[in-house]
Amino acid sequence: MSELRWFWSRLTGNYWFFPTLFALAATALAFAMLALDRAGSAAWLNQYELIVPARPDGATTMLSTIASSMIGVAATVFSITIAAVAYASGSYGPRLLTNFMQDRGNQLSLATFIATFVYALVVLRAVRAEDEATNAQDAAATALPGFVPQLSLLVAFGLMALSVGVLVYFLNHIPDSIRINTVLRGIGRSLLDEIDEMYPDHGSGEDQRDTRAGPPIRADRAGYIQFIDYDDITSAARASGCCVTMQVRTGDFIHAGLVLAHVVGGAPDHDVVRALRRAMTVGSARTPAQDPQFLIDELVEIALRALSPGINDPFTAITALHWIGAATAELARRNLAKHVADEPAESRSVIPLADNFAHYVARGFGVMRSAVATNRPAALVMLDSLRNAAGAINHEGRIHLLREQGDLLLEQARLSLKGPDLREVEERHGLFARDLG
């Protein structure tokens, strides 16, 4: 199931997928409507005085206008999207390029205009003037000496009205999608959803890193691990009667010769090596699937850019801190032990590389700390976020990690701030230390 979700996410993440799908659906719809028109199914339209039957010249003009205008609008929409993507990636970071290209609003808007264009073009081809049927065979093929698909024209008019509505939606969606609060909300919600999917169990458990040695399985290519299909690795390990201890996780960069895993309890036969390598999808960039750290890195990157002297936008950094705080609190309440197969812990065939709470805290608050310490509002919010995250858990070890981040922030702030700003941070840290014991 996870592999199917990964395949679907990759497929729908391409900008061409929905326009292609909609174009094929529009072609099928056009042929279906033309078949109904040829079968005389449009006769009921004559009962309504408001629907005036179109003549061949009028139908041709209408369909030509729809087709030409829709392809022009599609080109304009694509240009606007590229401009918005260029602005967002330049302002918020190049890693966000994928987020905007995968935006469903942009994809479906372009797909709607392409579908309307294709539908109008296919129906236009079927319109025949009265003098275009030159022999009996043509007349039989078109059912009438002149053929105007009235029902198909009505659908074309409906698609045109739908396209106008989609265009209005798109013109509102684009400026809203590049607002920083919208960007951060999208990343933050995706991060919380990914945490919920990867660590569904509540608790404070963590896997310990497996240190057992064994014959290594090495990588044969370079790139970022985008997805690991643990089910395929488990099946191969069971068949070979060995245990595979992973040395990499999703999001890691690998290259030829790097150790991917150790095989414990036997030599790595050809089937296990091939299954492990094939189970890893390797690409040129990281993706959010199986990798909450990637989404944390996106939030951190936006915050660090906002706190840089050239931008100096602490309120964007504060919003990013709020989302990182929410994710940290959620991670703190979760059991971070990975269960990749329905096997007892003591006899697992595949042991993933362990995740731990300290690693996530260091990648979030730890990376931001030095930049946050230079800005009083951001430092105050980080202390509040750490305190709020600690209030949601009851595991002393994890609370200690958050307390340590607050102490390090104060130590760093003393090197960067002075006067009333430093005193305010020290006072807030006093409240923080009191609440965390």
GROMACS .gro file of C-alpha atoms in nm:
model
  437
    1MET     CA    1   0.000   0.000   0.000
    2SER     CA    2   0.281   0.244   0.086
    3GLU     CA    3   0.445   0.174  -0.248
    4LEU     CA    4   0.120   0.250  -0.431
    5ARG     CA    5   0.083   0.578  -0.239
    6TRP     CA    6   0.440   0.669  -0.328
    7PHE     CA    7   0.381   0.589  -0.696
    8TRP     CA    8   0.059   0.793  -0.698
    9SER     CA    9   0.225   1.090  -0.527
   10ARG     CA   10   0.509   1.087  -0.778
   11LEU     CA   11   0.269   1.057  -1.070
   12THR     CA   12   0.039   1.337  -0.958
   13GLY     CA   13   0.338   1.551  -0.862
   14ASN     CA   14   0.425   1.596  -1.231
   15TYR     CA   15   0.285   1.909  -1.389
   16TRP     CA   16   0.182   1.721  -1.704
   17PHE     CA   17  -0.029   1.450  -1.541
   18PHE     CA   18  -0.364   1.622  -1.483
   19PRO     CA   19  -0.359   1.819  -1.812
   20THR     CA   20  -0.294   1.495  -1.999
   21LEU     CA   21  -0.564   1.309  -1.806
   22PHE     CA   22  -0.817   1.588  -1.861
   23ALA     CA   23  -0.731   1.610  -2.232
   24LEU     CA   24  -0.795   1.237  -2.277
   25ALA     CA   25  -1.121   1.264  -2.082
   26ALA     CA   26  -1.229   1.562  -2.294
   27THR     CA   27  -1.158   1.367  -2.612
   28ALA     CA   28  -1.366   1.074  -2.487
   29LEU     CA   29  -1.646   1.312  -2.383
   30ALA     CA   30  -1.644   1.480  -2.724
   31PHE     CA   31  -1.678   1.151  -2.911
   32ALA     CA   32  -1.953   1.037  -2.673
   33MET     CA   33  -2.152   1.360  -2.720
   34LEU     CA   34  -2.110   1.346  -3.098
   35ALA     CA   35  -2.239   0.989  -3.095
   36LEU     CA   36  -2.547   1.104  -2.902
   37ASP     CA   37  -2.602   1.388  -3.150
   38ARG     CA   38  -2.579   1.152  -3.446
   39ALA     CA   39  -2.826   0.918  -3.274
   40GLY     CA   40  -3.081   1.202  -3.253
   41SER     CA   41  -3.056   1.246  -2.877
   42ALA     CA   42  -3.058   1.625  -2.911
   43ALA     CA   43  -3.417   1.640  -3.036
   44TRP     CA   44  -3.546   1.732  -2.691
   45LEU     CA   45  -3.358   2.064  -2.713
   46ASN     CA   46  -3.617   2.185  -2.963
   47GLN     CA   47  -3.876   2.191  -2.684
   48TYR     CA   48  -3.707   2.488  -2.519
   49GLU     CA   49  -3.746   2.826  -2.686
   50LEU     CA   50  -3.447   2.967  -2.502
   51ILE     CA   51  -3.215   2.722  -2.678
   52VAL     CA   52  -3.192   2.842  -3.036
   53PRO     CA   53  -3.043   2.574  -3.264
   54ALA     CA   54  -2.710   2.681  -3.407
   55ARG     CA   55  -2.635   2.690  -3.778
   56PRO     CA   56  -2.309   2.550  -3.916
   57ASP     CA   57  -2.144   2.893  -3.950
   58GLY     CA   58  -2.243   2.992  -3.596
   59ALA     CA   59  -2.128   2.661  -3.451
   60THR     CA   60  -1.793   2.687  -3.628
   61THR     CA   61  -1.740   3.041  -3.504
   62MET     CA   62  -1.836   2.953  -3.148
   63LEU     CA   63  -1.612   2.647  -3.129
   64SER     CA   64  -1.321   2.828  -3.295
   65THR     CA   65  -1.351   3.114  -3.047
   66ILE     CA   66  -1.360   2.877  -2.750
   67ALA     CA   67  -1.063   2.677  -2.872
   68SER     CA   68  -0.844   2.977  -2.953
   69SER     CA   69  -0.927   3.160  -2.631
   70MET     CA   70  -0.873   2.853  -2.411
   71ILE     CA   71  -0.528   2.776  -2.549
   72GLY     CA   72  -0.437   3.141  -2.502
   73VAL     CA   73  -0.561   3.137  -2.143
   74ALA     CA   74  -0.373   2.811  -2.079
   75ALA     CA   75  -0.049   2.970  -2.200
   76THR     CA   76  -0.111   3.274  -1.980
   77VAL     CA   77  -0.187   3.056  -1.677
   78PHE     CA   78   0.133   2.860  -1.730
   79SER     CA   79   0.335   3.183  -1.757
   80ILE     CA   80   0.179   3.321  -1.437
   81THR     CA   81   0.252   2.995  -1.257
   82ILE     CA   82   0.617   2.998  -1.363
   83ALA     CA   83   0.651   3.361  -1.252
   84ALA     CA   84   0.495   3.280  -0.913
   85VAL     CA   85   0.720   2.975  -0.873
   86ALA     CA   86   1.028   3.179  -0.958
   87TYR     CA   87   0.931   3.444  -0.704
   88ALA     CA   88   0.854   3.194  -0.430
   89SER     CA   89   1.167   2.985  -0.479
   90GLY     CA   90   1.382   3.299  -0.482
   91SER     CA   91   1.219   3.444  -0.173
   92TYR     CA   92   1.161   3.133   0.038
   93GLY     CA   93   1.418   2.886  -0.093
   94PRO     CA   94   1.467   2.660  -0.397
   95ARG     CA   95   1.343   2.353  -0.208
   96LEU     CA   96   0.992   2.496  -0.227
   97LEU     CA   97   0.990   2.469  -0.607
   98THR     CA   98   0.845   2.118  -0.583
   99ASN     CA   99   0.569   2.235  -0.349
  100PHE     CA  100   0.441   2.490  -0.601
  101MET     CA  101   0.473   2.259  -0.900
  102GLN     CA  102   0.264   2.000  -0.711
  103ASP     CA  103  -0.002   2.252  -0.616
  104ARG     CA  104  -0.338   2.100  -0.710
  105GLY     CA  105  -0.498   2.438  -0.777
  106ASN     CA  106  -0.240   2.523  -1.043
  107GLN     CA  107  -0.248   2.177  -1.198
  108LEU     CA  108  -0.626   2.150  -1.218
  109SER     CA  109  -0.667   2.504  -1.351
  110LEU     CA  110  -0.433   2.438  -1.641
  111ALA     CA  111  -0.595   2.098  -1.696
  112THR     CA  112  -0.942   2.254  -1.722
  113PHE     CA  113  -0.836   2.500  -1.992
  114ILE     CA  114  -0.654   2.229  -2.187
  115ALA     CA  115  -0.957   1.999  -2.165
  116THR     CA  116  -1.193   2.271  -2.291
  117PHE     CA  117  -0.958   2.345  -2.581
  118VAL     CA  118  -0.935   1.976  -2.679
  119TYR     CA  119  -1.312   1.925  -2.652
  120ALA     CA  120  -1.390   2.227  -2.869
  121LEU     CA  121  -1.135   2.119  -3.129
  122VAL     CA  122  -1.273   1.765  -3.157
  123VAL     CA  123  -1.633   1.885  -3.185
  124LEU     CA  124  -1.532   2.152  -3.439
  125ARG     CA  125  -1.402   1.882  -3.667
  126ALA     CA  126  -1.748   1.721  -3.681
  127VAL     CA  127  -1.942   2.033  -3.787
  128ARG     CA  128  -2.054   2.017  -4.149
  129ALA     CA  129  -2.216   2.284  -4.364
  130GLU     CA  130  -2.501   2.187  -4.594
  131ASP     CA  131  -2.282   2.192  -4.903
  132GLU     CA  132  -2.004   1.978  -4.751
  133ALA     CA  133  -2.175   1.643  -4.804
  134THR     CA  134  -2.077   1.576  -5.167
  135ASN     CA  135  -2.204   1.221  -5.203
  136ALA     CA  136  -2.433   0.968  -5.043
  137GLN     CA  137  -2.152   0.813  -4.841
  138ASP     CA  138  -2.073   1.149  -4.674
  139ALA     CA  139  -2.440   1.213  -4.610
  140ALA     CA  140  -2.477   0.874  -4.445
  141ALA     CA  141  -2.169   0.933  -4.233
  142THR     CA  142  -2.298   1.265  -4.104
  143ALA     CA  143  -2.663   1.155  -4.082
  144LEU     CA  144  -2.770   1.484  -4.249
  145PRO     CA  145  -2.643   1.686  -4.549
  146GLY     CA  146  -2.541   1.943  -4.289
  147PHE     CA  147  -2.449   1.838  -3.937
  148VAL     CA  148  -2.447   2.064  -3.632
  149PRO     CA  149  -2.400   1.873  -3.302
  150GLN     CA  150  -2.641   2.074  -3.087
  151LEU     CA  151  -2.593   1.870  -2.769
  152SER     CA  152  -2.214   1.881  -2.807
  153LEU     CA  153  -2.232   2.259  -2.851
  154LEU     CA  154  -2.434   2.290  -2.532
  155VAL     CA  155  -2.166   2.096  -2.342
  156ALA     CA  156  -1.896   2.313  -2.499
  157PHE     CA  157  -2.079   2.622  -2.375
  158GLY     CA  158  -2.095   2.469  -2.026
  159LEU     CA  159  -1.721   2.394  -2.032
  160MET     CA  160  -1.654   2.751  -2.136
  161ALA     CA  161  -1.857   2.880  -1.839
  162LEU     CA  162  -1.669   2.639  -1.610
  163SER     CA  163  -1.338   2.764  -1.748
  164VAL     CA  164  -1.433   3.125  -1.672
  165GLY     CA  165  -1.505   3.025  -1.313
  166VAL     CA  166  -1.175   2.837  -1.289
  167LEU     CA  167  -0.991   3.140  -1.426
  168VAL     CA  168  -1.140   3.359  -1.153
  169TYR     CA  169  -1.040   3.098  -0.894
  170PHE     CA  170  -0.687   3.079  -1.036
  171LEU     CA  171  -0.638   3.455  -1.026
  172ASN     CA  172  -0.729   3.446  -0.657
  173HIS     CA  173  -0.535   3.127  -0.583
  174ILE     CA  174  -0.196   3.235  -0.718
  175PRO     CA  175  -0.141   3.541  -0.496
  176ASP     CA  176  -0.280   3.352  -0.198
  177SER     CA  177  -0.050   3.053  -0.257
  178ILE     CA  178   0.267   3.264  -0.244
  179ARG     CA  179   0.173   3.437   0.081
  180ILE     CA  180   0.427   3.331   0.339
  181ASN     CA  181   0.164   3.229   0.595
  182THR     CA  182   0.000   3.004   0.337
  183VAL     CA  183   0.336   2.851   0.245
  184LEU     CA  184   0.424   2.783   0.608
  185ARG     CA  185   0.078   2.644   0.681
  186GLY     CA  186   0.108   2.400   0.391
  187ILE     CA  187   0.450   2.278   0.504
  188GLY     CA  188   0.344   2.259   0.868
  189ARG     CA  189   0.030   2.058   0.799
  190SER     CA  190   0.219   1.823   0.569
  191LEU     CA  191   0.477   1.774   0.844
  192LEU     CA  192   0.211   1.689   1.103
  193ASP     CA  193   0.042   1.447   0.861
  194GLU     CA  194   0.373   1.277   0.784
  195ILE     CA  195   0.451   1.239   1.155
  196ASP     CA  196   0.108   1.086   1.213
  197GLU     CA  197   0.160   0.840   0.926
  198MET     CA  198   0.515   0.737   1.016
  199TYR     CA  199   0.466   0.717   1.393
  200PRO     CA  200   0.102   0.622   1.455
  201ASP     CA  201   0.156   0.497   1.812
  202HIS     CA  202   0.152   0.731   2.109
  203GLY     CA  203   0.418   0.685   2.373
  204SER     CA  204   0.781   0.764   2.436
  205GLY     CA  205   0.956   0.462   2.288
  206GLU     CA  206   1.253   0.475   2.053
  207ASP     CA  207   1.453   0.210   1.870
  208GLN     CA  208   1.814   0.173   1.973
  209ARG     CA  209   2.060   0.173   1.690
  210ASP     CA  210   2.156  -0.182   1.598
  211THR     CA  211   2.535  -0.217   1.621
  212ARG     CA  212   2.563  -0.576   1.506
  213ALA     CA  213   2.821  -0.617   1.232
  214GLY     CA  214   2.792  -0.836   0.928
  215PRO     CA  215   2.876  -0.849   0.559
  216PRO     CA  216   2.786  -0.513   0.403
  217ILE     CA  217   2.559  -0.438   0.110
  218ARG     CA  218   2.692  -0.136  -0.075
  219ALA     CA  219   2.523   0.116  -0.301
  220ASP     CA  220   2.581   0.106  -0.675
  221ARG     CA  221   2.455   0.454  -0.764
  222ALA     CA  222   2.445   0.810  -0.633
  223GLY     CA  223   2.156   1.029  -0.527
  224TYR     CA  224   1.905   1.095  -0.251
  225ILE     CA  225   1.696   0.808  -0.116
  226GLN     CA  226   1.339   0.912  -0.188
  227PHE     CA  227   1.155   0.601  -0.075
  228ILE     CA  228   1.235   0.262   0.080
  229ASP     CA  229   0.999  -0.030   0.025
  230TYR     CA  230   1.064  -0.227   0.344
  231ASP     CA  231   0.815  -0.501   0.247
  232ASP     CA  232   1.030  -0.615  -0.046
  233ILE     CA  233   1.342  -0.619   0.173
  234THR     CA  234   1.157  -0.816   0.441
  235SER     CA  235   1.041  -1.078   0.192
  236ALA     CA  236   1.393  -1.130   0.058
  237ALA     CA  237   1.545  -1.145   0.407
  238ARG     CA  238   1.288  -1.402   0.521
  239ALA     CA  239   1.353  -1.618   0.216
  240SER     CA  240   1.729  -1.610   0.285
  241GLY     CA  241   1.693  -1.662   0.659
  242CYS     CA  242   1.896  -1.355   0.754
  243CYS     CA  243   1.845  -1.017   0.922
  244VAL     CA  244   1.912  -0.690   0.737
  245THR     CA  245   2.015  -0.397   0.956
  246MET     CA  246   1.975  -0.070   0.766
  247GLN     CA  247   2.250   0.192   0.780
  248VAL     CA  248   2.064   0.460   0.584
  249ARG     CA  249   1.717   0.613   0.594
  250THR     CA  250   1.495   0.803   0.352
  251GLY     CA  251   1.647   1.143   0.276
  252ASP     CA  252   2.010   1.031   0.302
  253PHE     CA  253   2.250   1.091   0.014
  254ILE     CA  254   2.423   0.777  -0.107
  255HIS     CA  255   2.696   0.705  -0.359
  256ALA     CA  256   2.863   0.401  -0.506
  257GLY     CA  257   3.043   0.202  -0.239
  258LEU     CA  258   2.850   0.345   0.057
  259VAL     CA  259   2.723   0.082   0.301
  260LEU     CA  260   2.344   0.056   0.281
  261ALA     CA  261   2.297  -0.227   0.527
  262HIS     CA  262   2.463  -0.515   0.709
  263VAL     CA  263   2.346  -0.874   0.680
  264VAL     CA  264   2.339  -1.054   1.013
  265GLY     CA  265   2.308  -1.431   1.035
  266GLY     CA  266   2.439  -1.515   0.693
  267ALA     CA  267   2.609  -1.392   0.381
  268PRO     CA  268   2.417  -1.150   0.156
  269ASP     CA  269   2.306  -1.364  -0.136
  270HIS     CA  270   2.227  -1.219  -0.475
  271ASP     CA  271   1.851  -1.202  -0.410
  272VAL     CA  272   1.889  -0.998  -0.092
  273VAL     CA  273   2.136  -0.755  -0.251
  274ARG     CA  274   1.915  -0.706  -0.556
  275ALA     CA  275   1.599  -0.669  -0.346
  276LEU     CA  276   1.760  -0.408  -0.121
  277ARG     CA  277   1.890  -0.199  -0.408
  278ARG     CA  278   1.565  -0.221  -0.602
  279ALA     CA  279   1.362  -0.134  -0.293
  280MET     CA  280   1.530   0.207  -0.275
  281THR     CA  281   1.405   0.481  -0.505
  282VAL     CA  282   1.698   0.714  -0.566
  283GLY     CA  283   1.664   1.058  -0.724
  284SER     CA  284   1.826   1.397  -0.755
  285ALA     CA  285   1.629   1.562  -0.473
  286ARG     CA  286   1.471   1.476  -0.140
  287THR     CA  287   1.094   1.438  -0.105
  288PRO     CA  288   0.860   1.455   0.198
  289ALA     CA  289   0.757   1.089   0.175
  290GLN     CA  290   0.899   0.890   0.471
  291ASP     CA  291   1.112   1.195   0.553
  292PRO     CA  292   0.968   1.441   0.809
  293GLN     CA  293   1.316   1.586   0.843
  294PHE     CA  294   1.287   1.728   0.490
  295LEU     CA  295   0.980   1.930   0.589
  296ILE     CA  296   1.153   2.045   0.908
  297ASP     CA  297   1.447   2.158   0.695
  298GLU     CA  298   1.210   2.361   0.475
  299LEU     CA  299   1.070   2.543   0.776
  300VAL     CA  300   1.420   2.602   0.913
  301GLU     CA  301   1.541   2.735   0.577
  302ILE     CA  302   1.256   2.986   0.558
  303ALA     CA  303   1.325   3.100   0.914
  304LEU     CA  304   1.699   3.139   0.857
  305ARG     CA  305   1.638   3.340   0.541
  306ALA     CA  306   1.391   3.561   0.727
  307LEU     CA  307   1.643   3.627   1.007
  308SER     CA  308   1.930   3.706   0.770
  309PRO     CA  309   2.048   4.071   0.774
  310GLY     CA  310   1.947   4.115   0.410
  311ILE     CA  311   1.580   4.029   0.474
  312ASN     CA  312   1.531   4.095   0.848
  313ASP     CA  313   1.175   3.958   0.874
  314PRO     CA  314   1.148   3.816   1.227
  315PHE     CA  315   0.773   3.763   1.208
  316THR     CA  316   0.814   3.507   0.930
  317ALA     CA  317   1.069   3.330   1.146
  318ILE     CA  318   0.823   3.342   1.438
  319THR     CA  319   0.556   3.169   1.231
  320ALA     CA  320   0.806   2.901   1.131
  321LEU     CA  321   0.898   2.857   1.498
  322HIS     CA  322   0.532   2.803   1.585
  323TRP     CA  323   0.501   2.521   1.331
  324ILE     CA  324   0.831   2.364   1.437
  325GLY     CA  325   0.710   2.382   1.796
  326ALA     CA  326   0.386   2.205   1.701
  327ALA     CA  327   0.577   1.932   1.516
  328THR     CA  328   0.822   1.891   1.805
  329ALA     CA  329   0.536   1.851   2.050
  330GLU     CA  330   0.376   1.591   1.822
  331LEU     CA  331   0.703   1.399   1.788
  332ALA     CA  332   0.752   1.411   2.165
  333ARG     CA  333   0.416   1.237   2.218
  334ARG     CA  334   0.490   0.961   1.966
  335ASN     CA  335   0.664   0.627   1.980
  336LEU     CA  336   0.944   0.676   1.726
  337ALA     CA  337   1.017   0.304   1.691
  338LYS     CA  338   0.960   0.192   1.332
  339HIS     CA  339   0.761  -0.124   1.264
  340VAL     CA  340   0.815  -0.222   0.902
  341ALA     CA  341   0.666  -0.570   0.911
  342ASP     CA  342   0.427  -0.771   1.125
  343GLU     CA  343   0.702  -0.948   1.319
  344PRO     CA  344   0.802  -0.967   1.686
  345ALA     CA  345   1.070  -0.715   1.779
  346GLU     CA  346   1.315  -0.989   1.876
  347SER     CA  347   1.291  -1.171   1.544
  348ARG     CA  348   1.260  -0.895   1.287
  349SER     CA  349   1.401  -0.961   0.941
  350VAL     CA  350   1.465  -0.592   0.872
  351ILE     CA  351   1.579  -0.339   1.131
  352PRO     CA  352   1.550   0.021   1.005
  353LEU     CA  353   1.799   0.286   1.104
  354ALA     CA  354   1.664   0.420   1.431
  355ASP     CA  355   1.505   0.764   1.463
  356ASN     CA  356   1.520   0.948   1.792
  357PHE     CA  357   1.372   1.261   1.942
  358ALA     CA  358   1.713   1.423   2.000
  359HIS     CA  359   1.785   1.412   1.628
  360TYR     CA  360   1.461   1.591   1.537
  361VAL     CA  361   1.511   1.856   1.805
  362ALA     CA  362   1.863   1.922   1.681
  363ARG     CA  363   1.748   1.951   1.318
  364GLY     CA  364   1.475   2.199   1.411
  365PHE     CA  365   1.544   2.421   1.708
  366GLY     CA  366   1.913   2.331   1.716
  367VAL     CA  367   1.987   2.451   1.362
  368MET     CA  368   1.788   2.773   1.412
  369ARG     CA  369   1.931   2.858   1.753
  370SER     CA  370   2.228   3.075   1.655
  371ALA     CA  371   2.017   3.289   1.419
  372VAL     CA  372   1.725   3.315   1.661
  373ALA     CA  373   1.959   3.431   1.939
  374THR     CA  374   2.036   3.750   1.744
  375ASN     CA  375   1.672   3.863   1.743
  376ARG     CA  376   1.481   3.939   2.064
  377PRO     CA  377   1.124   3.864   1.939
  378ALA     CA  378   1.233   3.537   1.779
  379ALA     CA  379   1.426   3.432   2.091
  380LEU     CA  380   1.124   3.496   2.311
  381VAL     CA  381   0.898   3.293   2.083
  382MET     CA  382   1.146   3.005   2.066
  383LEU     CA  383   1.150   2.985   2.447
  384ASP     CA  384   0.770   2.988   2.449
  385SER     CA  385   0.757   2.718   2.180
  386LEU     CA  386   0.997   2.498   2.374
  387ARG     CA  387   0.792   2.548   2.692
  388ASN     CA  388   0.464   2.470   2.516
  389ALA     CA  389   0.611   2.158   2.354
  390ALA     CA  390   0.739   2.037   2.690
  391GLY     CA  391   0.399   2.092   2.847
  392ALA     CA  392   0.245   1.835   2.610
  393ILE     CA  393   0.470   1.547   2.723
  394ASN     CA  394   0.562   1.366   3.043
  395HIS     CA  395   0.886   1.193   2.940
  396GLU     CA  396   1.170   1.336   3.147
  397GLY     CA  397   1.438   1.254   2.892
  398ARG     CA  398   1.262   1.443   2.616
  399ILE     CA  399   1.180   1.734   2.845
  400HIS     CA  400   1.551   1.751   2.929
  401LEU     CA  401   1.637   1.784   2.559
  402LEU     CA  402   1.400   2.081   2.526
  403ARG     CA  403   1.535   2.237   2.846
  404GLU     CA  404   1.886   2.201   2.705
  405GLN     CA  405   1.788   2.387   2.387
  406GLY     CA  406   1.650   2.673   2.596
  407ASP     CA  407   1.972   2.692   2.801
  408LEU     CA  408   2.185   2.694   2.486
  409LEU     CA  409   1.966   2.967   2.337
  410LEU     CA  410   2.021   3.186   2.642
  411GLU     CA  411   2.396   3.124   2.630
  412GLN     CA  412   2.403   3.222   2.261
  413ALA     CA  413   2.182   3.527   2.320
  414ARG     CA  414   2.426   3.658   2.578
  415LEU     CA  415   2.685   3.674   2.301
  416SER     CA  416   2.453   3.853   2.057
  417LEU     CA  417   2.218   4.073   2.263
  418LYS     CA  418   2.271   4.331   2.531
  419GLY     CA  419   2.082   4.584   2.740
  420PRO     CA  420   1.704   4.559   2.776
  421ASP     CA  421   1.678   4.301   2.498
  422LEU     CA  422   1.903   4.059   2.682
  423ARG     CA  423   1.729   4.122   3.015
  424GLU     CA  424   1.392   4.040   2.862
  425VAL     CA  425   1.525   3.716   2.716
  426GLU     CA  426   1.677   3.624   3.053
  427GLU     CA  427   1.348   3.691   3.229
  428ARG     CA  428   1.159   3.475   2.977
  429HIS     CA  429   1.419   3.202   3.021
  430GLY     CA  430   1.361   3.218   3.395
  431LEU     CA  431   0.992   3.141   3.341
  432PHE     CA  432   1.089   2.869   3.095
  433ALA     CA  433   1.331   2.707   3.343
  434ARG     CA  434   1.076   2.725   3.624
  435ASP     CA  435   0.802   2.553   3.421
  436LEU     CA  436   1.036   2.280   3.299
  437GLY     CA  437   1.172   2.216   3.648
   0.00000   0.00000   0.00000
